[in-house]
Amino acid sequence: MSAPSTLLHLQCSQCGQQISAASIQNLCPCGKPLYARYDLKRAAATLNPQSLLMRAKSLWRYAEVLPGCQPVTLGEGFTPVLPAERLGASMGLKSLYVKDEALNPTGSFKARGMAVAVSQARHLGAKVLAAPTAGNAGGALAAYAAAAGLKSVIVMPADTPQANQMECRAFGATVVALPGLISDCGRYVAERKAREGWYDVSTLKEPYRVEGKKTMGYELWEQFGRKLPDVILYPTGGGVGLIGMCKAFDEMQEMGWIGAARPRMVAVQASGCAPIVRAWEQHRATAEPIQNAATTASGLRVPSPLGDFLILRMLRETRGTALAVSDAEMLAAGRELAAAEGIYAAPEGAATVAAIRKLAAAGWVQPDESIVLFNTGTGYKYAEAWQQALQD
Ligand SMILES: *Cc1c(COP(=O)(O)O)cnc(C)c1O
Ligand SMILES: [Zn+2]
């Protein structure tokens, strides 16, 4: 685990400008997200199947392609890929799997991004970390800030699930609950951060949450016997998971691990907030903000994702697709997943079950293809949603 990071610099995902990785950064001056870039030739020399055998089963095993900071760790990453045979058989699919991100600290894959972002922010001298959140990102930020000995300020819509609000308070964060959506919370942070001395760790507004989340792509390759599955379904809010995995695949190709073929990436959204699906159906390169966004899947309530152009480009380049499911469909699918496979998913994760059923019925996936559904979070934090859905 003492392998060195090969981080070189940051580079704009849109205009290509290079920016130093030696100090804290937010967006490129052009307003778009920055990517961390590595010396992948040097990384490939020590990051390989043999060396990986010896490493800790956490996301920090990919140290060469992560920033070189002292990890703040609570045991994030290397979540199981569970075969979903009964569920698959019910829709004629022979190789259906669930990557269960609920097993991460704080119960969601947000732990991956925050583990890396908080570690690097502390390394670069940040003292107070602030973020707007639709739910799970706040819990993860508050937990990792506590573990790092830093302060955090979490701004969330007042109707965020109770569990998310309570965990942030328990972790000692300053919690601001606002009427409105995550976009209003984002504005609140943006307006105050300079005056208050906060480091803004909003989705895609700092470079390292993507780095934490990309490790899902590296893990899949290891867990599928050094190959990638044919199709990946991902519940898409800000799209960081999707963007991160596609970045990982590009890095893996440059290191000679895989060829040019990619899993077909599927963005699953809630019909009450589906900016990416709407843009995809209209063959647009960017998304229009959704007015009056509403869904019980709080992680999908992102009306105007900053990385829209990246998500849409990746769906095109991987010959993927985007589709929406209703709240009723995702809650019914969540019950089905729980009863068939013993996995109690967040509504966001359950949405992928409803989506794969539609894609299978439409013939968009073939019976023999290997398909991974991402359960991005635990069902245990969504008492309000499940209470309604489980009444009958
Ligand atoms: C945040 C979140 C999502 C959306 O993730 P992105 O990578 O931002 O698209 C999905 N599911 C859950 C449970 C979340 O907390
Ligand atoms: Zn730029």
Coordinates of C-alpha atoms and ligand atoms in Angstrom, one line a residue:
M1 CA 0.0 0.0 0.0
S2 CA 3.0 2.3 -0.1
A3 CA 2.7 2.8 -3.9
P4 CA 3.2 6.4 -4.8
S5 CA 0.5 8.5 -6.5
T6 CA 1.4 9.5 -10.0
L7 CA -0.8 12.6 -10.0
L8 CA 0.6 15.2 -12.4
H9 CA -1.9 18.1 -12.6
L10 CA -5.5 19.0 -13.1
Q11 CA -7.0 19.5 -16.5
C12 CA -10.3 21.1 -17.6
S13 CA -12.9 18.5 -18.9
Q14 CA -14.1 21.1 -21.4
C15 CA -11.3 23.5 -22.6
G16 CA -8.3 21.3 -21.7
Q17 CA -6.5 24.0 -19.7
Q18 CA -3.9 22.6 -17.2
I19 CA -4.0 23.7 -13.6
S20 CA -1.7 23.0 -10.7
A21 CA -2.8 20.2 -8.3
A22 CA -0.6 21.5 -5.6
S23 CA -3.2 23.8 -4.1
I24 CA -7.0 23.6 -3.6
Q25 CA -9.0 24.3 -6.7
N26 CA -12.6 24.4 -7.7
L27 CA -13.8 24.9 -11.3
C28 CA -11.7 25.8 -14.3
P29 CA -11.8 29.6 -15.0
C30 CA -14.1 28.6 -17.9
G31 CA -16.6 27.3 -15.4
K32 CA -16.3 23.6 -16.1
P33 CA -15.1 20.7 -13.9
L34 CA -11.4 19.8 -13.5
Y35 CA -10.1 16.2 -13.9
A36 CA -7.0 14.9 -12.1
R37 CA -4.4 13.6 -14.6
Y38 CA -1.8 11.0 -13.8
D39 CA 1.4 9.6 -15.3
L40 CA -0.3 6.4 -16.4
K41 CA 2.8 4.8 -17.8
R42 CA 4.5 5.1 -14.5
A43 CA 1.3 4.0 -12.7
A44 CA 1.0 0.8 -14.9
A45 CA 4.5 -0.2 -13.8
T46 CA 3.4 -0.9 -10.3
L47 CA -0.4 -1.1 -10.5
N48 CA -1.2 -4.5 -11.9
P49 CA -3.1 -7.8 -11.0
Q50 CA 0.0 -9.1 -9.2
S51 CA 0.5 -6.1 -7.0
L52 CA -3.2 -5.8 -6.4
L53 CA -3.3 -9.2 -4.8
M54 CA -1.3 -7.9 -1.9
R55 CA -3.3 -4.8 -1.2
A56 CA -6.0 -3.7 1.3
K57 CA -9.5 -4.3 0.1
S58 CA -10.5 -0.7 0.1
L59 CA -10.5 1.9 -2.7
W60 CA -7.0 3.1 -1.6
R61 CA -5.6 -0.1 -3.2
Y62 CA -5.5 2.0 -6.5
A63 CA -3.0 4.5 -4.9
E64 CA -1.1 5.2 -8.1
V65 CA -4.3 6.7 -9.7
L66 CA -5.4 8.6 -6.6
P67 CA -4.0 11.8 -5.1
G68 CA -1.0 11.3 -2.9
C69 CA -2.5 12.3 0.5
Q70 CA -2.7 10.6 3.8
P71 CA -6.0 8.7 3.5
V72 CA -8.9 9.5 5.9
T73 CA -10.5 6.1 5.9
L74 CA -13.5 4.5 7.4
G75 CA -13.3 1.3 5.3
E76 CA -14.7 2.6 2.0
G77 CA -14.8 0.7 -1.3
F78 CA -14.4 -2.9 -2.5
T79 CA -18.1 -3.5 -2.1
P80 CA -19.5 -6.9 -3.3
V81 CA -20.9 -7.7 -6.7
L82 CA -23.9 -9.9 -5.8
P83 CA -25.5 -12.3 -8.4
A84 CA -29.2 -11.6 -8.7
E85 CA -30.3 -14.9 -10.2
R86 CA -33.9 -15.0 -9.2
L87 CA -34.5 -11.4 -10.1
G88 CA -32.6 -12.0 -13.5
A89 CA -34.6 -15.1 -14.2
S90 CA -37.9 -13.2 -13.7
M91 CA -37.0 -11.0 -16.7
G92 CA -35.2 -13.6 -18.8
L93 CA -31.6 -12.5 -17.9
K94 CA -28.9 -15.0 -17.1
S95 CA -26.1 -12.7 -15.8
L96 CA -27.7 -10.0 -13.7
Y97 CA -25.6 -8.6 -10.8
V98 CA -26.0 -5.9 -8.1
K99 CA -23.0 -3.9 -7.1
D100 CA -24.0 -3.1 -3.5
E101 CA -22.7 0.3 -2.6
A102 CA -24.9 0.3 0.5
L103 CA -22.1 -1.5 2.3
N104 CA -19.9 1.6 2.3
P105 CA -19.5 3.7 5.5
T106 CA -22.6 6.0 5.9
G107 CA -24.5 3.6 3.7
S108 CA -23.9 5.0 0.2
F109 CA -21.3 5.3 -2.5
K110 CA -21.0 9.0 -1.6
A111 CA -18.4 7.7 0.9
R112 CA -16.0 7.0 -1.9
G113 CA -16.0 10.5 -3.3
M114 CA -15.9 12.2 0.1
A115 CA -13.1 9.9 1.4
V116 CA -10.8 11.1 -1.4
A117 CA -12.0 14.7 -1.5
V118 CA -11.7 15.2 2.3
S119 CA -8.3 13.5 2.5
Q120 CA -6.9 15.7 -0.3
A121 CA -8.6 18.9 1.0
R122 CA -7.0 18.3 4.4
H123 CA -3.6 17.6 2.7
L124 CA -3.9 20.9 0.8
G125 CA -4.8 22.9 4.0
A126 CA -8.5 23.3 3.9
K127 CA -10.1 23.8 7.3
V128 CA -13.9 24.0 6.8
L129 CA -15.6 22.0 4.1
A130 CA -19.0 23.0 2.8
A131 CA -21.4 21.3 0.4
P132 CA -25.1 21.4 -0.6
T133 CA -26.6 17.9 -0.6
A134 CA -29.7 16.1 -1.6
G135 CA -29.1 13.6 1.2
N136 CA -26.3 11.1 1.3
A137 CA -23.4 13.4 0.3
G138 CA -24.0 15.4 3.4
G139 CA -23.8 12.3 5.7
A140 CA -20.6 11.2 4.0
L141 CA -19.0 14.6 4.1
A142 CA -19.9 15.1 7.8
A143 CA -18.5 11.6 8.7
Y144 CA -15.2 12.1 6.8
A145 CA -14.7 15.6 8.0
A146 CA -15.2 14.3 11.6
A147 CA -12.7 11.5 10.9
A148 CA -10.2 14.1 9.5
G149 CA -10.6 16.5 12.4
L150 CA -12.1 19.2 10.1
K151 CA -15.3 21.2 10.3
S152 CA -18.1 20.8 7.9
V153 CA -21.1 22.9 6.8
I154 CA -24.0 20.9 5.2
V155 CA -26.8 22.7 3.4
M156 CA -29.8 20.6 2.5
P157 CA -33.4 21.0 1.4
A158 CA -35.7 20.9 4.5
D159 CA -37.5 17.8 3.2
T160 CA -34.4 15.7 2.9
P161 CA -34.9 12.3 4.6
Q162 CA -34.7 12.6 8.4
A163 CA -31.9 10.1 8.6
N164 CA -29.6 12.3 6.5
Q165 CA -30.3 15.3 8.7
M166 CA -29.7 13.4 11.9
E167 CA -26.5 11.7 10.8
C168 CA -25.0 15.1 9.9
R169 CA -25.8 16.5 13.3
A170 CA -24.5 13.4 15.0
F171 CA -21.2 13.8 13.1
G172 CA -20.9 17.3 14.5
A173 CA -21.6 19.2 11.2
T174 CA -23.2 22.6 11.0
V175 CA -26.5 21.8 9.3
V176 CA -28.6 24.4 7.4
A177 CA -32.0 23.2 6.2
L178 CA -33.5 25.4 3.5
P179 CA -36.8 25.4 1.8
G180 CA -36.1 24.5 -1.9
L181 CA -33.9 22.2 -3.9
I182 CA -30.3 21.3 -4.0
S183 CA -29.7 24.1 -6.5
D184 CA -30.9 26.6 -3.9
C185 CA -28.6 25.0 -1.4
G186 CA -25.7 25.3 -3.9
R187 CA -26.4 29.0 -4.3
Y188 CA -26.3 29.4 -0.5
V189 CA -22.9 27.9 -0.3
A190 CA -21.6 29.8 -3.3
E191 CA -22.7 33.1 -1.9
R192 CA -21.1 32.6 1.5
K193 CA -18.0 30.6 0.9
A194 CA -15.5 33.4 0.3
R195 CA -16.6 35.4 3.3
E196 CA -16.7 32.4 5.6
G197 CA -13.5 30.7 4.4
W198 CA -15.3 27.5 3.4
Y199 CA -13.8 25.1 0.8
D200 CA -16.7 24.2 -1.5
V201 CA -16.8 20.4 -2.1
S202 CA -20.0 20.4 -4.2
T203 CA -20.4 17.7 -6.8
L204 CA -17.9 18.2 -9.6
K205 CA -16.9 21.7 -8.2
E206 CA -13.8 20.1 -6.7
P207 CA -11.7 17.5 -8.6
Y208 CA -11.4 14.6 -6.2
R209 CA -15.0 13.3 -5.6
V210 CA -14.8 11.9 -9.1
E211 CA -11.5 10.2 -8.3
G212 CA -13.1 8.4 -5.3
K213 CA -16.1 7.3 -7.4
K214 CA -14.1 6.2 -10.3
T215 CA -12.7 3.3 -8.2
M216 CA -16.1 1.6 -8.8
G217 CA -14.9 1.1 -12.4
Y218 CA -11.6 -0.4 -11.3
E219 CA -13.3 -2.7 -8.9
L220 CA -15.7 -4.0 -11.5
W221 CA -12.7 -5.0 -13.7
E222 CA -11.2 -6.9 -10.9
Q223 CA -14.4 -8.5 -9.8
F224 CA -15.4 -9.6 -13.3
G225 CA -12.1 -11.5 -13.7
R226 CA -10.2 -8.6 -15.4
K227 CA -12.9 -7.8 -17.8
L228 CA -15.8 -5.4 -17.7
P229 CA -19.5 -6.3 -17.9
D230 CA -21.5 -5.6 -21.0
V231 CA -24.0 -3.2 -19.5
I232 CA -24.0 -0.9 -16.4
L233 CA -27.2 0.8 -15.1
Y234 CA -26.5 3.8 -12.9
P235 CA -29.1 5.9 -11.0
T236 CA -28.0 9.4 -12.2
G237 CA -28.3 12.6 -10.2
G238 CA -25.2 14.7 -10.6
G239 CA -23.7 11.9 -12.7
V240 CA -20.4 11.7 -10.8
G241 CA -20.5 7.9 -10.6
L242 CA -21.1 7.5 -14.3
I243 CA -18.5 10.1 -15.2
G244 CA -16.0 8.6 -12.7
M245 CA -16.4 5.1 -14.0
C246 CA -15.9 6.2 -17.7
K247 CA -12.8 8.1 -16.6
A248 CA -11.5 4.9 -14.9
F249 CA -12.1 2.9 -18.1
D250 CA -10.1 5.5 -20.2
E251 CA -7.3 5.2 -17.7
M252 CA -7.4 1.4 -17.7
Q253 CA -7.2 1.5 -21.5
E254 CA -4.2 3.8 -21.4
M255 CA -2.5 1.4 -18.9
G256 CA -3.2 -1.5 -21.3
W257 CA -5.7 -3.3 -19.1
I258 CA -8.6 -3.1 -21.5
G259 CA -9.2 -2.4 -25.2
A260 CA -11.4 0.3 -26.8
A261 CA -14.7 -1.6 -26.1
R262 CA -16.8 -0.2 -23.2
P263 CA -19.8 -1.3 -21.2
R264 CA -23.0 0.3 -22.5
M265 CA -23.7 2.9 -19.8
V266 CA -27.4 3.5 -18.8
A267 CA -28.4 6.6 -16.9
V268 CA -31.5 5.9 -14.9
Q269 CA -33.5 8.9 -13.6
A270 CA -36.8 9.6 -11.8
S271 CA -39.6 10.8 -14.0
G272 CA -40.1 13.8 -11.7
C273 CA -36.6 14.9 -12.3
A274 CA -35.1 13.6 -15.6
P275 CA -33.0 16.4 -17.2
I276 CA -30.5 13.9 -18.8
V277 CA -33.3 11.6 -20.1
R278 CA -35.1 14.5 -21.7
A279 CA -31.8 15.8 -23.3
W280 CA -31.0 12.3 -24.5
E281 CA -34.3 11.8 -26.1
Q282 CA -34.0 15.2 -27.8
H283 CA -30.4 14.4 -29.0
R284 CA -29.0 17.4 -27.2
A285 CA -25.5 17.8 -26.0
T286 CA -26.5 19.6 -22.8
A287 CA -29.6 19.5 -20.5
E288 CA -32.2 22.1 -19.7
P289 CA -32.9 22.7 -16.0
I290 CA -36.0 20.9 -14.7
Q291 CA -38.7 23.1 -13.0
N292 CA -40.5 21.8 -9.9
A293 CA -38.3 18.7 -9.6
A294 CA -39.9 16.1 -7.4
T295 CA -39.0 12.5 -6.5
T296 CA -38.7 10.4 -3.4
A297 CA -35.3 9.3 -4.6
S298 CA -33.6 12.3 -3.0
G299 CA -30.2 11.5 -4.7
L300 CA -31.8 11.9 -8.1
R301 CA -33.4 15.3 -7.3
V302 CA -30.7 17.3 -9.2
P303 CA -32.6 19.6 -11.6
S304 CA -29.5 21.0 -13.4
P305 CA -26.4 18.8 -13.3
L306 CA -23.1 20.6 -13.8
G307 CA -21.7 17.6 -15.7
D308 CA -24.6 17.3 -18.1
F309 CA -22.4 17.5 -21.2
L310 CA -20.0 14.9 -19.9
I311 CA -22.8 12.5 -19.0
L312 CA -24.5 12.9 -22.4
R313 CA -21.2 12.4 -24.2
M314 CA -20.5 9.2 -22.3
L315 CA -23.9 7.8 -23.0
R316 CA -23.3 8.5 -26.7
E317 CA -19.7 7.1 -26.8
T318 CA -20.6 3.9 -25.0
R319 CA -23.8 3.3 -27.1
G320 CA -25.7 3.5 -23.9
T321 CA -29.1 5.1 -23.2
A322 CA -31.1 7.0 -20.6
L323 CA -34.5 6.3 -19.2
A324 CA -36.8 7.4 -16.4
V325 CA -38.9 5.5 -14.0
S326 CA -41.7 6.8 -11.8
D327 CA -41.5 6.8 -8.0
A328 CA -44.2 4.1 -7.8
E329 CA -42.2 1.9 -10.2
M330 CA -39.0 2.3 -8.2
L331 CA -40.6 1.6 -4.9
A332 CA -42.3 -1.5 -6.3
A333 CA -39.0 -2.6 -7.8
G334 CA -37.3 -2.1 -4.4
R335 CA -39.7 -4.4 -2.8
E336 CA -39.1 -6.9 -5.5
L337 CA -35.3 -6.7 -5.1
A338 CA -35.5 -7.0 -1.4
A339 CA -37.8 -10.0 -1.5
A340 CA -36.0 -11.8 -4.3
E341 CA -32.4 -11.1 -3.3
G342 CA -32.2 -9.9 0.3
I343 CA -31.0 -6.4 -0.8
Y344 CA -32.8 -3.5 0.9
A345 CA -32.0 -0.7 -1.6
A346 CA -32.3 3.0 -1.6
P347 CA -35.1 4.1 -4.0
E348 CA -32.3 5.3 -6.3
G349 CA -30.8 1.8 -6.5
A350 CA -34.3 0.3 -6.9
A351 CA -34.8 2.5 -9.9
T352 CA -32.2 0.5 -11.8
V353 CA -34.3 -2.7 -11.2
A354 CA -37.4 -1.0 -12.7
A355 CA -35.2 0.2 -15.6
I356 CA -33.6 -3.1 -16.5
R357 CA -37.1 -4.7 -16.6
K358 CA -38.1 -2.2 -19.2
L359 CA -34.9 -2.6 -21.2
A360 CA -35.2 -6.4 -21.1
A361 CA -38.8 -6.2 -22.3
A362 CA -37.8 -3.9 -25.1
G363 CA -34.9 -6.2 -26.2
W364 CA -32.3 -3.5 -25.6
V365 CA -30.3 -6.1 -23.5
Q366 CA -29.8 -9.8 -24.5
P367 CA -30.4 -12.7 -22.2
D368 CA -26.7 -13.7 -22.1
E369 CA -25.2 -10.2 -21.5
S370 CA -23.6 -9.5 -18.2
I371 CA -25.5 -6.6 -16.6
V372 CA -24.6 -4.7 -13.4
L373 CA -27.2 -2.7 -11.5
F374 CA -25.7 -0.2 -9.0
N375 CA -27.5 -0.1 -5.7
T376 CA -26.0 3.3 -4.7
G377 CA -27.3 3.4 -1.1
T378 CA -29.0 1.6 1.7
G379 CA -32.8 1.5 2.0
Y380 CA -32.5 2.0 5.8
K381 CA -32.2 5.8 5.5
Y382 CA -35.4 6.2 3.5
A383 CA -38.0 5.4 6.2
E384 CA -40.4 8.1 4.9
A385 CA -40.5 6.6 1.4
W386 CA -40.7 3.0 2.4
Q387 CA -43.4 3.6 5.1
Q388 CA -45.7 4.7 2.3
A389 CA -44.7 2.0 -0.1
L390 CA -45.0 -0.9 2.4
Q391 CA -48.4 0.1 3.8
D392 CA -50.3 -2.5 1.8
Ligands
LIG1 C1 -26.1 10.9 -4.8 C2 -26.8 9.7 -5.1 C3 -27.1 9.2 -6.4 C4 -26.7 10.0 -7.6 O1 -25.3 10.0 -7.8 P1 -24.5 10.8 -8.9 O2 -23.2 10.1 -9.0 O3 -24.4 12.2 -8.3 O4 -25.3 10.8 -10.1 C5 -27.7 8.0 -6.6 N1 -28.1 7.3 -5.5 C6 -27.9 7.7 -4.2 C7 -28.3 6.8 -3.1 C8 -27.2 8.9 -4.0 O5 -27.0 9.2 -2.7
ZN2 ZN -11.9 25.1 -18.9

